[in-house]
Amino acid sequence: MGKGTYGSGYDAGRGGYGDFPVVRPRRLRTTPAMRRMVAEHRLHPADLILPVFLREGIGEPVEISSMPGVYQHTRETLRRAAAEAVAAGVGGIMIFGVPEEGKKDATGSCGTDPDGILQVALRDVRAEVGDDLVVMSDLCLDEFTDHGHCGVLDERGRVDNDATLERYAEMACVQAEAGAHVLGPSGMMDGQVAFVRRALDEAGHQDVAMLAYTAKYASAFYGPFREAVDSSLTGDRKAYQQDPANARESMRELALDLAEGADMVMVKPALPYLDVLRRVADAVDVPVAAYQVSGEYAMVEAAAQRGWIERDRAIMETLTGARRAGADMILTYWATEAARRLR
């Protein structure tokens, strides 16, 4: 006999008649139309945010070897990618800048240069898509520092939290002036949301929103991203990113970010932290994002290339998993592709 509820005669408590079940959940799985109608969670193109990289000083896009199908863009191809995202119905785009070799320094000065590569990217994308796409900007120093850390270092080589906040405030203002709709402070410095919010408001950028990287874990899944941004990191970021063993700590970070004025909050990575994502989503009344990071992307692509999994189904399943766990928005390198499929 198959799975069901049985008894000798009808058993109201168990839902069975003799040897045959009355309660048959499979009835709601019989056809694609039926499954679609009763689906509990749905993906929509507007739920998706596309992370992109603009690399300074290249004439052609450069494929990232550990992320097949993802590129460091030229200015021209970045504008094209933004336009394609709009056409597919993607909700937003998160921009990262990769400066030319030799331009990184100890304080990440390219990040606060009005003509730095990230600000150039913001202006280009806004010129291309206007307000048809939510243009987001990574607010962190790691792409621009010669040591690869997310902040400035003190005399002992440690990330100086409060000195870094000053740099973030400068960065936030130039990014807002370059056209960002949303800033994503991702460095996990204490007090970063409040400090940046005050700087933005004092500079007249009250309408620029903040997507707080609330629970950003010191994860092994960031490896391909470091290739994408030509990271100079030595050591690790465990002294400021969150310990993978901790979940309760993320709720403390969440309370702080909300009190400091975050408009949206994020859990990063997505797949290894779906439990944290669920807890965050259950606790807040602001939009919740999940970042499907480079390592998650690379795992699926590598396994699919070897014929070990069905690529397209795996992509949609991982996105649905994040949505089911509570994400209102998902940053994913498959955003444009998945949006086209959803449409």
Short mmCIF file of C-alpha atoms in Angstrom, two decimals:
data_model
loop_
_atom_site.label_atom_id
_atom_site.label_comp_id
_atom_site.label_asym_id
_atom_site.label_seq_id
_atom_site.Cartn_x
_atom_site.Cartn_y
_atom_site.Cartn_z
CA MET A 1 0.00 0.00 0.00
CA GLY A 2 1.12 3.57 -0.61
CA LYS A 3 1.37 6.30 1.96
CA GLY A 4 -2.03 7.18 3.41
CA THR A 5 -4.39 6.76 6.37
CA TYR A 6 -6.07 3.38 6.98
CA GLY A 7 -8.51 1.65 9.32
CA SER A 8 -11.34 -0.92 9.50
CA GLY A 9 -14.22 1.38 8.61
CA TYR A 10 -14.05 5.17 8.56
CA ASP A 11 -11.82 6.70 11.22
CA ALA A 12 -12.55 10.45 11.44
CA GLY A 13 -9.41 11.06 13.44
CA ARG A 14 -7.22 9.39 10.86
CA GLY A 15 -9.14 10.19 7.67
CA GLY A 16 -9.40 6.64 6.27
CA TYR A 17 -11.96 4.16 4.98
CA GLY A 18 -10.89 0.58 5.41
CA ASP A 19 -7.74 -0.05 3.44
CA PHE A 20 -7.92 3.19 1.41
CA PRO A 21 -6.97 6.74 2.39
CA VAL A 22 -9.50 9.56 2.19
CA VAL A 23 -6.88 12.26 2.75
CA ARG A 24 -4.74 12.23 -0.39
CA PRO A 25 -2.31 15.18 -0.57
CA ARG A 26 -1.23 13.94 -3.99
CA ARG A 27 -4.49 15.30 -5.45
CA LEU A 28 -2.95 18.75 -5.29
CA ARG A 29 0.16 17.64 -7.17
CA THR A 30 -1.45 16.04 -10.21
CA THR A 31 -0.72 18.60 -12.96
CA PRO A 32 1.57 21.60 -13.51
CA ALA A 33 -1.47 23.90 -13.38
CA MET A 34 -2.60 22.40 -10.07
CA ARG A 35 0.87 22.65 -8.54
CA ARG A 36 1.16 26.23 -9.74
CA MET A 37 -2.22 27.18 -8.27
CA VAL A 38 -1.50 25.82 -4.79
CA ALA A 39 2.16 26.89 -4.57
CA GLU A 40 2.82 28.46 -1.18
CA HIS A 41 5.74 30.64 -2.30
CA ARG A 42 6.38 32.32 -5.62
CA LEU A 43 9.38 33.95 -7.18
CA HIS A 44 8.94 37.11 -9.18
CA PRO A 45 11.55 38.87 -11.32
CA ALA A 46 11.24 41.97 -9.14
CA ASP A 47 12.43 39.91 -6.14
CA LEU A 48 15.85 39.51 -7.75
CA ILE A 49 18.90 41.77 -7.52
CA LEU A 50 21.87 41.37 -9.87
CA PRO A 51 25.39 41.86 -8.44
CA VAL A 52 27.80 43.23 -11.08
CA PHE A 53 31.47 44.21 -11.31
CA LEU A 54 32.98 47.12 -13.25
CA ARG A 55 36.72 46.76 -13.74
CA GLU A 56 38.81 49.78 -14.54
CA GLY A 57 41.24 49.77 -17.48
CA ILE A 58 39.99 46.84 -19.57
CA GLY A 59 38.84 46.94 -23.19
CA GLU A 60 36.85 43.69 -23.13
CA PRO A 61 34.87 41.95 -20.39
CA VAL A 62 36.87 39.40 -18.40
CA GLU A 63 35.17 36.15 -17.38
CA ILE A 64 35.72 35.18 -13.75
CA SER A 65 37.23 31.71 -13.90
CA SER A 66 35.62 30.49 -10.68
CA MET A 67 32.20 31.90 -11.69
CA PRO A 68 31.51 30.73 -15.26
CA GLY A 69 29.20 33.14 -17.04
CA VAL A 70 29.96 36.07 -14.71
CA TYR A 71 32.22 38.88 -15.93
CA GLN A 72 34.20 41.87 -14.83
CA HIS A 73 32.53 44.42 -17.08
CA THR A 74 33.72 47.31 -19.16
CA ARG A 75 31.67 50.49 -18.92
CA GLU A 76 29.88 49.59 -22.14
CA THR A 77 29.03 46.03 -21.16
CA LEU A 78 27.92 47.11 -17.69
CA ARG A 79 25.39 49.48 -19.21
CA ARG A 80 24.22 46.68 -21.47
CA ALA A 81 23.85 44.31 -18.50
CA ALA A 82 21.79 46.90 -16.65
CA ALA A 83 19.51 47.39 -19.66
CA GLU A 84 19.08 43.62 -20.01
CA ALA A 85 18.16 43.39 -16.33
CA VAL A 86 15.47 46.04 -16.81
CA ALA A 87 14.08 44.22 -19.85
CA ALA A 88 13.90 40.98 -17.85
CA GLY A 89 12.05 42.67 -14.99
CA VAL A 90 14.86 42.37 -12.43
CA GLY A 91 14.25 44.50 -9.36
CA GLY A 92 17.70 45.90 -8.65
CA ILE A 93 21.40 45.89 -9.39
CA MET A 94 24.22 45.89 -6.81
CA ILE A 95 27.43 47.43 -8.16
CA PHE A 96 31.01 46.64 -7.14
CA GLY A 97 34.03 48.52 -8.47
CA VAL A 98 37.42 47.00 -9.30
CA PRO A 99 40.18 49.62 -9.57
CA GLU A 100 43.23 49.40 -11.80
CA GLU A 101 46.36 47.73 -10.52
CA GLY A 102 48.42 50.14 -8.46
CA LYS A 103 45.49 52.35 -7.38
CA LYS A 104 44.76 50.56 -4.12
CA ASP A 105 46.17 52.07 -0.94
CA ALA A 106 45.95 51.69 2.82
CA THR A 107 42.82 53.84 3.20
CA GLY A 108 40.97 52.80 0.03
CA SER A 109 41.03 56.33 -1.39
CA CYS A 110 39.53 55.17 -4.71
CA GLY A 111 36.35 54.48 -2.80
CA THR A 112 35.88 58.13 -1.87
CA ASP A 113 37.16 59.66 -5.12
CA PRO A 114 34.17 61.19 -6.94
CA ASP A 115 35.76 59.91 -10.16
CA GLY A 116 36.64 56.49 -8.72
CA ILE A 117 35.54 53.41 -10.61
CA LEU A 118 32.50 52.68 -8.44
CA GLN A 119 31.17 56.21 -8.77
CA VAL A 120 31.74 56.03 -12.54
CA ALA A 121 29.72 52.81 -12.60
CA LEU A 122 26.87 54.38 -10.65
CA ARG A 123 26.65 57.35 -12.99
CA ASP A 124 26.79 55.11 -16.05
CA VAL A 125 24.04 52.80 -14.84
CA ARG A 126 21.77 55.64 -13.73
CA ALA A 127 22.27 57.29 -17.13
CA GLU A 128 21.30 54.02 -18.81
CA VAL A 129 18.29 52.95 -16.73
CA GLY A 130 17.24 56.00 -14.71
CA ASP A 131 14.74 54.89 -12.08
CA ASP A 132 13.65 51.75 -13.96
CA LEU A 133 16.01 49.66 -11.81
CA VAL A 134 16.91 50.13 -8.15
CA VAL A 135 20.59 51.02 -8.34
CA MET A 136 22.49 49.79 -5.29
CA SER A 137 26.10 50.35 -4.31
CA ASP A 138 28.44 48.31 -2.15
CA LEU A 139 29.59 50.50 0.72
CA CYS A 140 32.86 48.91 1.81
CA LEU A 141 36.59 49.49 1.43
CA ASP A 142 37.83 45.98 0.71
CA GLU A 143 37.90 46.40 -3.08
CA PHE A 144 40.04 49.52 -2.70
CA THR A 145 42.53 48.76 0.08
CA ASP A 146 45.96 47.29 -0.61
CA HIS A 147 45.58 45.02 2.44
CA GLY A 148 42.13 43.83 1.37
CA HIS A 149 40.36 44.48 4.66
CA CYS A 150 36.99 46.21 4.93
CA GLY A 151 38.38 49.14 6.86
CA VAL A 152 41.50 51.09 7.75
CA LEU A 153 44.11 49.45 9.97
CA ASP A 154 45.58 50.69 13.23
CA GLU A 155 49.26 50.59 14.15
CA ARG A 156 48.92 46.93 15.21
CA GLY A 157 47.36 45.87 11.90
CA ARG A 158 43.83 45.51 13.24
CA VAL A 159 40.77 47.03 11.58
CA ASP A 160 40.04 50.29 13.40
CA ASN A 161 36.26 50.35 13.75
CA ASP A 162 35.73 54.05 14.44
CA ALA A 163 38.27 55.33 11.94
CA THR A 164 36.60 53.11 9.36
CA LEU A 165 33.22 54.69 10.08
CA GLU A 166 34.63 58.06 9.05
CA ARG A 167 35.69 56.56 5.71
CA TYR A 168 32.29 54.95 5.24
CA ALA A 169 30.59 58.30 5.77
CA GLU A 170 32.72 59.87 3.04
CA MET A 171 32.07 56.93 0.75
CA ALA A 172 28.34 57.09 1.34
CA CYS A 173 28.11 60.71 0.30
CA VAL A 174 30.03 60.29 -2.95
CA GLN A 175 28.00 57.21 -3.83
CA ALA A 176 24.75 59.06 -3.16
CA GLU A 177 25.92 61.99 -5.26
CA ALA A 178 26.82 59.57 -8.07
CA GLY A 179 23.22 58.34 -8.17
CA ALA A 180 22.82 55.32 -5.88
CA HIS A 181 19.24 54.70 -4.76
CA VAL A 182 20.38 52.29 -2.04
CA LEU A 183 23.66 51.87 -0.17
CA GLY A 184 24.73 48.50 1.20
CA PRO A 185 27.14 48.96 4.15
CA SER A 186 28.75 45.53 4.15
CA GLY A 187 31.82 45.88 6.36
CA MET A 188 30.22 44.73 9.65
CA MET A 189 31.63 47.65 11.62
CA ASP A 190 29.84 48.44 14.87
CA GLY A 191 27.59 51.49 14.46
CA GLN A 192 27.98 51.69 10.69
CA VAL A 193 24.29 52.14 9.89
CA ALA A 194 23.78 55.04 12.30
CA PHE A 195 27.01 56.75 11.31
CA VAL A 196 26.29 56.54 7.59
CA ARG A 197 22.64 57.52 8.03
CA ARG A 198 23.65 60.69 9.86
CA ALA A 199 26.21 61.57 7.20
CA LEU A 200 23.69 61.07 4.40
CA ASP A 201 21.03 63.13 6.12
CA GLU A 202 23.40 65.97 6.92
CA ALA A 203 24.47 66.04 3.25
CA GLY A 204 20.86 66.26 2.06
CA HIS A 205 20.52 62.63 0.94
CA GLN A 206 17.54 61.73 3.11
CA ASP A 207 15.94 59.77 0.25
CA VAL A 208 18.86 57.37 -0.18
CA ALA A 209 17.93 54.06 1.46
CA MET A 210 20.17 51.67 3.37
CA LEU A 211 20.29 47.90 3.00
CA ALA A 212 22.10 46.73 6.12
CA TYR A 213 24.28 43.65 5.88
CA THR A 214 22.90 42.59 9.24
CA ALA A 215 24.16 39.01 9.48
CA LYS A 216 27.24 38.71 7.29
CA TYR A 217 29.14 35.58 8.22
CA ALA A 218 32.86 34.88 7.96
CA SER A 219 32.12 32.28 5.33
CA ALA A 220 34.16 29.93 3.17
CA PHE A 221 31.67 30.60 0.36
CA TYR A 222 33.17 33.99 -0.60
CA GLY A 223 36.20 32.57 -2.41
CA PRO A 224 35.12 33.23 -6.02
CA PHE A 225 34.06 36.77 -5.13
CA ARG A 226 37.63 37.56 -4.13
CA GLU A 227 38.71 36.71 -7.64
CA ALA A 228 35.88 38.87 -8.99
CA VAL A 229 37.13 41.97 -7.14
CA ASP A 230 40.86 41.15 -7.42
CA SER A 231 41.05 41.03 -3.63
CA SER A 232 44.35 41.83 -1.91
CA LEU A 233 43.30 40.22 1.36
CA THR A 234 45.84 38.50 3.55
CA GLY A 235 44.54 36.74 6.64
CA ASP A 236 40.80 36.66 7.30
CA ARG A 237 37.88 38.80 8.45
CA LYS A 238 36.84 36.75 11.46
CA ALA A 239 37.41 39.65 13.86
CA TYR A 240 34.51 41.59 12.34
CA GLN A 241 32.33 39.24 10.31
CA GLN A 242 30.02 36.95 12.23
CA ASP A 243 31.00 33.49 13.49
CA PRO A 244 29.19 30.71 11.55
CA ALA A 245 28.45 28.98 14.86
CA ASN A 246 26.25 31.84 16.07
CA ALA A 247 22.59 32.54 15.34
CA ARG A 248 21.46 34.43 18.45
CA GLU A 249 24.16 37.02 17.76
CA SER A 250 22.50 37.82 14.43
CA MET A 251 19.35 38.88 16.29
CA ARG A 252 21.40 41.32 18.35
CA GLU A 253 22.89 42.74 15.14
CA LEU A 254 19.37 42.97 13.73
CA ALA A 255 18.08 44.97 16.69
CA LEU A 256 21.01 47.36 16.41
CA ASP A 257 20.61 47.90 12.65
CA LEU A 258 16.90 48.63 12.99
CA ALA A 259 17.49 51.03 15.87
CA GLU A 260 20.15 52.79 13.78
CA GLY A 261 17.78 53.39 10.87
CA ALA A 262 18.22 50.50 8.43
CA ASP A 263 15.50 50.48 5.77
CA MET A 264 16.15 46.86 4.76
CA VAL A 265 18.22 44.05 6.25
CA MET A 266 20.21 41.16 4.80
CA VAL A 267 21.52 37.71 5.63
CA LYS A 268 24.69 36.63 3.78
CA PRO A 269 25.35 33.92 2.59
CA ALA A 270 21.91 32.46 1.87
CA LEU A 271 22.04 28.66 1.61
CA PRO A 272 24.11 27.80 4.74
CA TYR A 273 22.10 30.29 6.85
CA LEU A 274 18.45 29.68 5.92
CA ASP A 275 17.68 29.16 9.61
CA VAL A 276 19.00 32.63 10.39
CA LEU A 277 17.09 34.07 7.46
CA ARG A 278 13.87 32.57 8.82
CA ARG A 279 14.49 34.00 12.28
CA VAL A 280 15.22 37.45 10.89
CA ALA A 281 12.16 37.42 8.62
CA ASP A 282 9.90 36.41 11.50
CA ALA A 283 11.22 39.22 13.68
CA VAL A 284 10.94 42.30 11.43
CA ASP A 285 8.51 44.47 9.52
CA VAL A 286 11.09 45.76 7.01
CA PRO A 287 12.10 44.04 3.74
CA VAL A 288 14.55 41.16 4.15
CA ALA A 289 17.23 40.26 1.60
CA ALA A 290 19.40 37.19 1.19
CA TYR A 291 22.64 37.17 -0.79
CA GLN A 292 23.21 33.99 -2.78
CA VAL A 293 26.97 34.39 -2.77
CA SER A 294 29.67 33.48 -5.26
CA GLY A 295 30.44 30.10 -3.71
CA GLU A 296 26.80 29.07 -3.92
CA TYR A 297 26.78 30.04 -7.59
CA ALA A 298 30.06 28.27 -8.29
CA MET A 299 28.95 25.02 -6.64
CA VAL A 300 25.86 24.72 -8.81
CA GLU A 301 27.69 25.68 -12.01
CA ALA A 302 30.56 23.26 -11.33
CA ALA A 303 28.27 20.35 -10.51
CA ALA A 304 26.13 21.07 -13.56
CA GLN A 305 29.17 21.18 -15.85
CA ARG A 306 30.03 17.68 -14.65
CA GLY A 307 26.52 16.44 -15.26
CA TRP A 308 25.93 15.77 -11.56
CA ILE A 309 22.82 17.96 -11.21
CA GLU A 310 20.20 19.56 -13.43
CA ARG A 311 21.42 23.12 -13.64
CA ASP A 312 18.19 25.01 -14.36
CA ARG A 313 16.15 23.16 -11.78
CA ALA A 314 18.87 23.58 -9.17
CA ILE A 315 19.01 27.34 -9.77
CA MET A 316 15.29 27.78 -9.28
CA GLU A 317 15.23 25.43 -6.31
CA THR A 318 17.93 27.36 -4.46
CA LEU A 319 16.14 30.65 -5.13
CA THR A 320 12.83 29.22 -3.99
CA GLY A 321 14.51 27.92 -0.84
CA ALA A 322 15.64 31.43 0.08
CA ARG A 323 12.20 32.81 -0.69
CA ARG A 324 10.54 30.11 1.42
CA ALA A 325 12.91 30.87 4.31
CA GLY A 326 11.68 34.46 4.35
CA ALA A 327 13.64 36.50 1.81
CA ASP A 328 11.68 39.28 0.12
CA MET A 329 14.67 39.96 -2.16
CA ILE A 330 17.52 37.76 -3.33
CA LEU A 331 20.87 38.96 -4.62
CA THR A 332 21.92 36.37 -7.17
CA TYR A 333 24.28 36.20 -10.12
CA TRP A 334 21.49 34.37 -11.97
CA ALA A 335 19.08 37.31 -11.56
CA THR A 336 18.61 38.19 -15.24
CA GLU A 337 18.55 34.57 -16.39
CA ALA A 338 16.10 33.54 -13.68
CA ALA A 339 13.90 36.58 -14.31
CA ARG A 340 13.60 35.71 -17.98
CA ARG A 341 12.58 32.18 -17.07
CA LEU A 342 9.99 33.42 -14.59
CA ARG A 343 8.45 35.68 -17.20
#
